[in-house]
Coordinates of C-alpha atoms in Angstrom, one line a residue:
M1 CA 39.4 42.0 132.0
K2 CA 36.1 40.4 131.1
E3 CA 35.5 43.1 128.5
Y4 CA 38.9 42.4 127.0
N5 CA 38.2 38.7 126.8
R6 CA 34.9 39.4 125.0
F7 CA 36.7 41.7 122.6
Q8 CA 39.3 38.9 121.9
I9 CA 36.5 36.3 121.4
K10 CA 34.7 38.6 118.9
N11 CA 37.9 39.2 117.0
C12 CA 38.6 35.5 116.9
I13 CA 35.1 34.7 115.6
F14 CA 35.4 37.4 113.0
T15 CA 38.8 36.1 111.9
I16 CA 37.5 32.6 111.6
L17 CA 34.5 33.8 109.4
I18 CA 36.8 35.7 107.1
V19 CA 39.2 32.8 106.7
G20 CA 36.3 30.5 106.0
I21 CA 34.9 32.8 103.3
L22 CA 38.4 33.1 101.7
A23 CA 38.8 29.3 101.8
L24 CA 35.5 28.9 99.9
V25 CA 36.6 31.4 97.3
V26 CA 39.9 29.6 96.8
V27 CA 38.4 26.1 96.7
S28 CA 35.6 27.1 94.3
P29 CA 36.4 26.9 90.6
V30 CA 37.5 30.3 89.1
H31 CA 35.1 29.8 86.2
A32 CA 32.0 28.9 88.4
K33 CA 30.2 32.3 87.9
N34 CA 30.8 32.1 84.1
S35 CA 30.0 28.4 83.8
A36 CA 27.8 27.5 80.9
F37 CA 25.8 25.2 83.2
S38 CA 25.3 27.6 86.2
S39 CA 22.1 29.1 84.8
L40 CA 20.5 25.8 83.7
S41 CA 16.9 25.4 84.9
L42 CA 15.4 22.0 84.1
T43 CA 12.0 20.5 84.7
G44 CA 13.3 16.9 85.2
Q45 CA 13.5 15.8 88.9
R46 CA 17.0 14.5 88.3
A47 CA 19.7 15.4 85.8
V48 CA 23.4 15.1 85.0
I49 CA 25.8 16.4 82.4
M50 CA 29.1 14.5 82.2
D51 CA 32.1 15.1 80.1
M52 CA 32.6 12.1 77.9
D53 CA 36.4 12.0 77.9
S54 CA 37.1 12.7 81.5
G55 CA 34.0 11.4 83.1
K56 CA 33.8 14.6 85.1
I57 CA 30.3 15.8 86.1
L58 CA 29.7 19.3 84.9
Y59 CA 26.1 19.7 86.0
K60 CA 24.0 17.8 88.5
K61 CA 20.5 17.9 89.9
N62 CA 19.7 15.2 92.5
P63 CA 22.3 13.0 90.9
N64 CA 22.3 10.2 93.5
V65 CA 18.6 9.8 94.2
H66 CA 17.3 6.3 93.5
C67 CA 14.6 6.3 90.9
H68 CA 13.0 4.2 88.1
N69 CA 14.4 4.9 84.6
A70 CA 12.0 3.0 82.3
S71 CA 13.3 2.0 78.9
T72 CA 16.7 3.6 79.3
T73 CA 17.4 0.3 81.1
K74 CA 17.7 -1.2 77.6
L75 CA 21.1 0.4 77.2
A76 CA 22.4 -2.0 79.9
T77 CA 20.7 -4.9 78.2
A78 CA 22.4 -4.0 74.9
I79 CA 25.8 -3.7 76.6
V80 CA 25.6 -7.2 78.1
A81 CA 24.1 -8.8 75.0
V82 CA 26.7 -7.4 72.6
E83 CA 29.6 -8.3 74.9
Q84 CA 28.3 -11.8 75.8
N85 CA 27.3 -13.0 72.3
K86 CA 30.1 -13.9 69.8
S87 CA 28.0 -12.9 66.8
L88 CA 25.3 -10.5 66.0
K89 CA 24.0 -13.1 63.5
K90 CA 23.1 -15.4 66.3
K91 CA 19.6 -16.8 65.8
I92 CA 17.3 -16.4 68.8
R93 CA 14.1 -18.4 69.1
I94 CA 11.1 -16.6 70.5
S95 CA 9.6 -18.1 73.6
G96 CA 6.0 -17.8 74.8
N97 CA 7.3 -15.7 77.6
A98 CA 8.9 -13.2 75.2
S99 CA 6.0 -13.1 72.8
G100 CA 3.6 -12.6 75.7
V101 CA 5.1 -9.3 76.9
G102 CA 2.5 -6.6 76.7
S103 CA -1.0 -6.7 75.3
S104 CA -1.9 -7.3 71.6
S105 CA -2.6 -3.6 71.3
D106 CA 0.6 -2.5 72.9
T107 CA 2.6 -0.2 70.6
V108 CA 5.8 -0.6 72.5
K109 CA 6.4 -4.2 71.4
L110 CA 7.5 -5.8 68.1
G111 CA 4.7 -8.4 68.2
M112 CA 6.7 -11.6 67.6
S113 CA 5.2 -15.1 67.3
T114 CA 6.1 -17.9 69.6
G115 CA 8.5 -20.3 67.9
D116 CA 9.7 -17.8 65.3
S117 CA 13.4 -16.8 65.2
Y118 CA 15.3 -13.6 64.7
Y119 CA 18.9 -12.5 64.4
L120 CA 20.3 -10.9 67.5
E121 CA 21.3 -7.9 65.4
D122 CA 17.7 -7.3 64.3
L123 CA 16.3 -7.6 67.9
L124 CA 18.9 -5.1 69.1
H125 CA 17.7 -2.6 66.5
A126 CA 14.0 -3.1 67.5
M127 CA 14.9 -2.7 71.2
L128 CA 17.1 0.4 70.9
L129 CA 15.1 2.2 68.2
K130 CA 11.4 1.3 68.7
S131 CA 12.1 0.4 72.4
A132 CA 10.2 -2.8 71.9
N133 CA 9.7 -4.5 75.3
D134 CA 9.3 -8.0 74.0
T135 CA 12.6 -8.0 72.1
S136 CA 14.6 -7.2 75.3
V137 CA 13.2 -10.3 76.9
A138 CA 14.0 -12.4 73.8
I139 CA 17.5 -11.0 73.8
A140 CA 17.9 -11.8 77.6
E141 CA 16.7 -15.4 77.1
G142 CA 18.7 -15.9 74.0
T143 CA 21.9 -14.7 75.7
S144 CA 21.6 -16.4 79.1
G145 CA 18.7 -18.9 78.9
S146 CA 16.4 -16.9 81.1
E147 CA 15.8 -13.2 81.9
A148 CA 16.6 -13.8 85.6
R149 CA 20.0 -15.2 84.8
F150 CA 20.6 -12.4 82.3
M151 CA 19.8 -9.8 84.9
K152 CA 22.4 -11.2 87.2
Q153 CA 25.0 -10.6 84.5
V154 CA 23.6 -7.1 83.9
N155 CA 23.9 -6.1 87.5
K156 CA 27.4 -7.5 87.7
K157 CA 28.4 -5.5 84.7
M158 CA 26.8 -2.3 86.0
K159 CA 29.0 -2.6 89.1
K160 CA 32.1 -3.1 86.9
I161 CA 31.5 0.2 85.1
G162 CA 31.1 2.1 88.3
C163 CA 27.4 2.1 89.0
K164 CA 27.2 2.1 92.8
N165 CA 23.5 2.8 93.1
T166 CA 21.9 0.6 90.4
V167 CA 19.9 -2.6 90.6
F168 CA 18.0 -3.7 87.6
G169 CA 15.2 -6.3 87.9
S170 CA 14.1 -6.4 84.3
S171 CA 15.7 -6.2 80.8
N172 CA 13.3 -3.6 79.5
G173 CA 12.6 -1.4 82.5
L174 CA 8.9 -2.3 82.9
R175 CA 7.5 -2.1 86.4
S176 CA 7.5 -5.5 88.2
S177 CA 7.8 -7.0 91.7
N178 CA 11.6 -7.1 91.2
T179 CA 13.7 -4.3 92.7
H180 CA 14.7 -1.9 89.9
Y181 CA 16.3 1.5 90.3
T182 CA 19.3 3.6 89.2
T183 CA 20.4 7.3 89.5
A184 CA 21.1 10.1 87.1
K185 CA 24.8 9.7 87.7
D186 CA 24.8 6.0 87.2
L187 CA 22.7 6.3 84.0
A188 CA 25.3 8.7 82.7
L189 CA 28.0 6.1 83.3
I190 CA 25.8 3.5 81.5
M191 CA 25.2 5.8 78.5
R192 CA 28.9 6.7 78.4
Y193 CA 29.9 3.1 78.3
A194 CA 27.3 2.1 75.8
Y195 CA 28.2 4.9 73.4
K196 CA 31.8 3.7 73.3
N197 CA 30.6 0.4 71.9
D198 CA 30.7 0.7 68.1
T199 CA 27.8 -1.7 67.6
I200 CA 25.4 0.1 70.0
R201 CA 26.4 3.5 68.8
S202 CA 25.9 2.6 65.2
I203 CA 22.4 1.3 65.9
M204 CA 21.4 4.3 67.9
K205 CA 22.4 6.6 65.0
K206 CA 19.7 5.1 62.7
K207 CA 16.4 6.7 62.2
S208 CA 14.7 3.5 61.0
Y209 CA 15.5 -0.1 60.2
S210 CA 13.8 -2.9 58.3
F211 CA 14.3 -6.6 58.8
R212 CA 12.4 -9.9 58.7
S213 CA 12.2 -13.0 60.9
M214 CA 13.3 -16.5 59.9
S215 CA 9.7 -17.3 58.9
G216 CA 9.7 -14.2 56.6
R217 CA 7.7 -11.8 58.8
C218 CA 8.6 -8.2 57.9
H219 CA 9.2 -5.4 60.3
T220 CA 10.2 -1.7 60.1
V221 CA 11.1 0.1 63.3
S222 CA 11.6 3.8 63.8
N223 CA 13.8 5.6 66.4
T224 CA 11.9 7.2 69.3
N225 CA 14.7 9.8 69.6
A226 CA 13.3 12.9 68.1
L227 CA 16.6 14.8 68.3
L228 CA 18.1 12.7 65.5
S229 CA 16.2 14.8 63.0
S230 CA 17.2 18.1 64.5
K231 CA 19.9 20.3 62.9
D232 CA 20.6 22.4 65.9
Y233 CA 20.1 19.7 68.6
Y234 CA 21.3 16.5 67.0
C235 CA 21.9 14.0 69.8
I236 CA 22.3 10.2 69.8
G237 CA 20.4 8.7 72.7
K238 CA 17.7 6.6 74.3
T239 CA 14.2 7.5 75.5
G240 CA 12.1 6.1 78.3
N241 CA 8.8 6.7 79.9
G242 CA 6.6 5.0 82.5
W243 CA 4.1 5.5 85.3
T244 CA 6.8 5.7 87.9
A245 CA 9.8 6.9 85.9
K246 CA 7.7 9.5 84.0
Y247 CA 9.6 10.9 80.9
C248 CA 13.3 10.2 80.6
Y249 CA 16.1 10.7 78.1
T250 CA 19.8 10.1 78.0
G251 CA 22.1 10.9 75.1
V252 CA 25.5 12.0 73.9
Y253 CA 25.8 15.4 72.3
T254 CA 29.0 16.2 70.3
Y255 CA 30.3 19.6 69.2
K256 CA 33.5 19.6 67.2
A257 CA 34.6 16.2 68.6
H258 CA 33.9 17.3 72.2
S259 CA 31.2 15.0 73.6
Y260 CA 28.9 15.3 76.6
V261 CA 26.6 12.7 78.2
L262 CA 23.2 14.1 79.1
V263 CA 20.6 12.6 81.5
T264 CA 17.2 14.0 82.4
L265 CA 14.9 11.8 84.5
G266 CA 11.4 12.3 86.0
N267 CA 9.9 14.8 83.6
A268 CA 6.2 15.3 84.0
T269 CA 5.6 15.6 80.2
D270 CA 7.2 14.4 77.0
G271 CA 7.7 18.0 76.0
G272 CA 9.5 18.7 79.2
K273 CA 12.0 15.9 78.5
W274 CA 12.9 17.3 75.1
S275 CA 13.0 20.9 76.5
D276 CA 15.5 19.7 79.1
A277 CA 17.6 18.0 76.5
K278 CA 17.7 21.0 74.3
K279 CA 18.7 23.3 77.2
M280 CA 21.5 21.0 78.2
I281 CA 22.7 20.8 74.6
A282 CA 22.8 24.5 74.3
A283 CA 24.8 24.7 77.5
C284 CA 27.2 22.0 76.3
K285 CA 27.8 23.8 73.0
K286 CA 28.6 27.0 75.0
D287 CA 31.0 25.1 77.2
A288 CA 32.7 23.4 74.3
K289 CA 33.3 26.7 72.6
A290 CA 34.9 28.1 75.8
V291 CA 37.1 25.0 76.2
Q292 CA 38.2 25.1 72.5
K293 CA 39.0 28.8 72.8
N294 CA 41.4 28.1 75.7
L295 CA 43.1 25.0 74.3
A296 CA 46.9 25.3 74.4
L297 CA 50.0 23.1 74.5
N298 CA 52.4 23.2 77.5
K299 CA 55.1 24.3 75.0
T300 CA 54.9 26.1 71.6
E301 CA 58.7 25.8 71.1
A302 CA 61.2 23.1 72.2
E303 CA 64.8 22.3 71.6
I304 CA 66.1 18.8 72.2
K305 CA 69.2 16.7 71.3
V306 CA 69.2 13.8 68.9
G307 CA 68.0 10.8 70.9
S308 CA 66.5 12.9 73.6
T309 CA 62.8 13.4 74.4
V310 CA 60.4 16.1 75.4
G311 CA 56.8 15.6 76.7
L312 CA 54.0 17.7 75.1
K313 CA 50.5 17.8 76.4
V314 CA 47.3 19.9 76.0
R315 CA 46.8 21.9 79.1
K316 CA 44.0 21.4 81.6
I317 CA 42.0 18.8 79.7
K318 CA 41.7 15.0 79.6
A319 CA 40.8 14.1 76.1
D320 CA 41.9 12.0 73.1
V321 CA 44.6 13.9 71.2
K322 CA 45.8 13.0 67.7
W323 CA 49.6 13.7 67.5
T324 CA 51.5 14.0 64.3
S325 CA 54.9 15.2 63.2
K326 CA 55.5 17.2 60.0
N327 CA 58.8 15.4 59.5
K328 CA 59.3 12.1 61.2
Q329 CA 62.9 11.8 60.1
I330 CA 63.7 14.8 62.3
A331 CA 61.4 14.0 65.2
T332 CA 58.7 11.5 66.0
V333 CA 55.8 11.8 68.4
D334 CA 53.8 9.0 70.0
E335 CA 50.2 8.8 71.1
N336 CA 51.0 10.3 74.4
G337 CA 52.8 13.4 73.1
K338 CA 56.3 12.1 73.7
V339 CA 58.6 13.7 71.1
T340 CA 61.9 12.0 70.2
G341 CA 64.7 13.7 68.3
K342 CA 65.9 11.6 65.4
K343 CA 68.3 13.9 63.5
V344 CA 69.4 17.5 63.4
G345 CA 66.8 19.8 62.0
T346 CA 63.5 21.6 62.7
T347 CA 60.0 20.2 62.4
T348 CA 56.5 20.9 63.7
I349 CA 54.5 18.7 66.0
Y350 CA 50.7 18.9 65.6
A351 CA 48.1 18.1 68.3
K352 CA 44.5 17.8 67.0
V353 CA 41.9 17.9 69.7
Y354 CA 38.2 19.0 69.8
G355 CA 38.4 20.2 66.2
K356 CA 41.4 22.5 66.8
T357 CA 45.0 22.0 65.7
L358 CA 47.8 23.1 68.1
K359 CA 51.4 23.4 67.1
C360 CA 54.8 23.2 68.7
K361 CA 58.0 24.0 66.8
V362 CA 60.7 21.5 67.7
K363 CA 64.4 22.0 67.0
V364 CA 66.7 19.0 67.1
V365 CA 70.3 19.7 67.7
E366 CA 73.5 17.5 67.7
N367 CA 74.0 15.3 70.8
T368 CA 77.6 15.8 72.0
T369 CA 77.3 12.9 74.5
T370 CA 76.6 9.2 74.0
E371 CA 73.9 9.1 76.7
T372 CA 70.2 9.6 76.1
S373 CA 68.6 12.2 78.4
E374 CA 65.0 12.6 79.0
V375 CA 63.4 16.0 79.5
V376 CA 60.6 16.0 82.0
T377 CA 58.0 18.7 81.6
D378 CA 55.1 19.8 83.8

């Protein structure tokens, strides 16, 4: 009897193990082994790749570990400054506090004079391109009266965009006695939000920019983002480096309208930062090609009555789709892919997404009833 019980117990354990293994296989994505990101080997201590449209994390390495992020903090400063100020032509007077940031030999500053004034637009360029630490303080003071008040607004905004593990103590990311940290995941959210802002994105695209202060002092700033000059790895982004943060980079890479947010933090060398970024870009391009290859509509043909509707959608993705109808007199389509029959005839509905155009042939037939019916599709 005891032997039989032992046999039963062994069988039960074996069954549980098999069921567990099968459950893991079912739960795991089918494409996991063939994922473009599965073989990534990065030198950065923390990293994230996020799909721009869906916000889904496609690759992660210590994504929620608190860390310093140096000058990538300036993306948050830019977000609040652009949203809080009514005009980019706002004049900002430079305080002694702002002009005193960094030493006279510091290369990561614009070198402004106390009492001089600059347009907000010009200071934003200097902050995001050259990564000038003094300009971020001037922007903070010009927006909220003091950097301390400005940072309260920044942290409030970070929470609104979903950053659960971020507290910023300075507008430029310089080390101070104030608590200052974020994570790779949160920085991806910050980059994603900043990139969607037309003003910030437009500035980050520029390789250089020239301007002058109200007193006539001339400046030319160059972008620290080396990837802007790369044909194969063109990526819009923001750099950062510091004693604690080490070398950092966050950017947005786009392949045929499919964009990805990249974050690499804590690289030991500047070269490691760029190497990580290029590896991530190569993986994103591979993934984008696979996604585009499998793009398909839920219907390639549909028949509806005059006044009726049918819902079209691109399968298995969450992205902006541009919908058009070849003949709007026969059938129209709205921004969500809802097709409405207008008169008897045949037309083609086009869905353009990630550089690919998908088609659905729609036949509209006579409606023999006076009621309008709606066709619900999966």
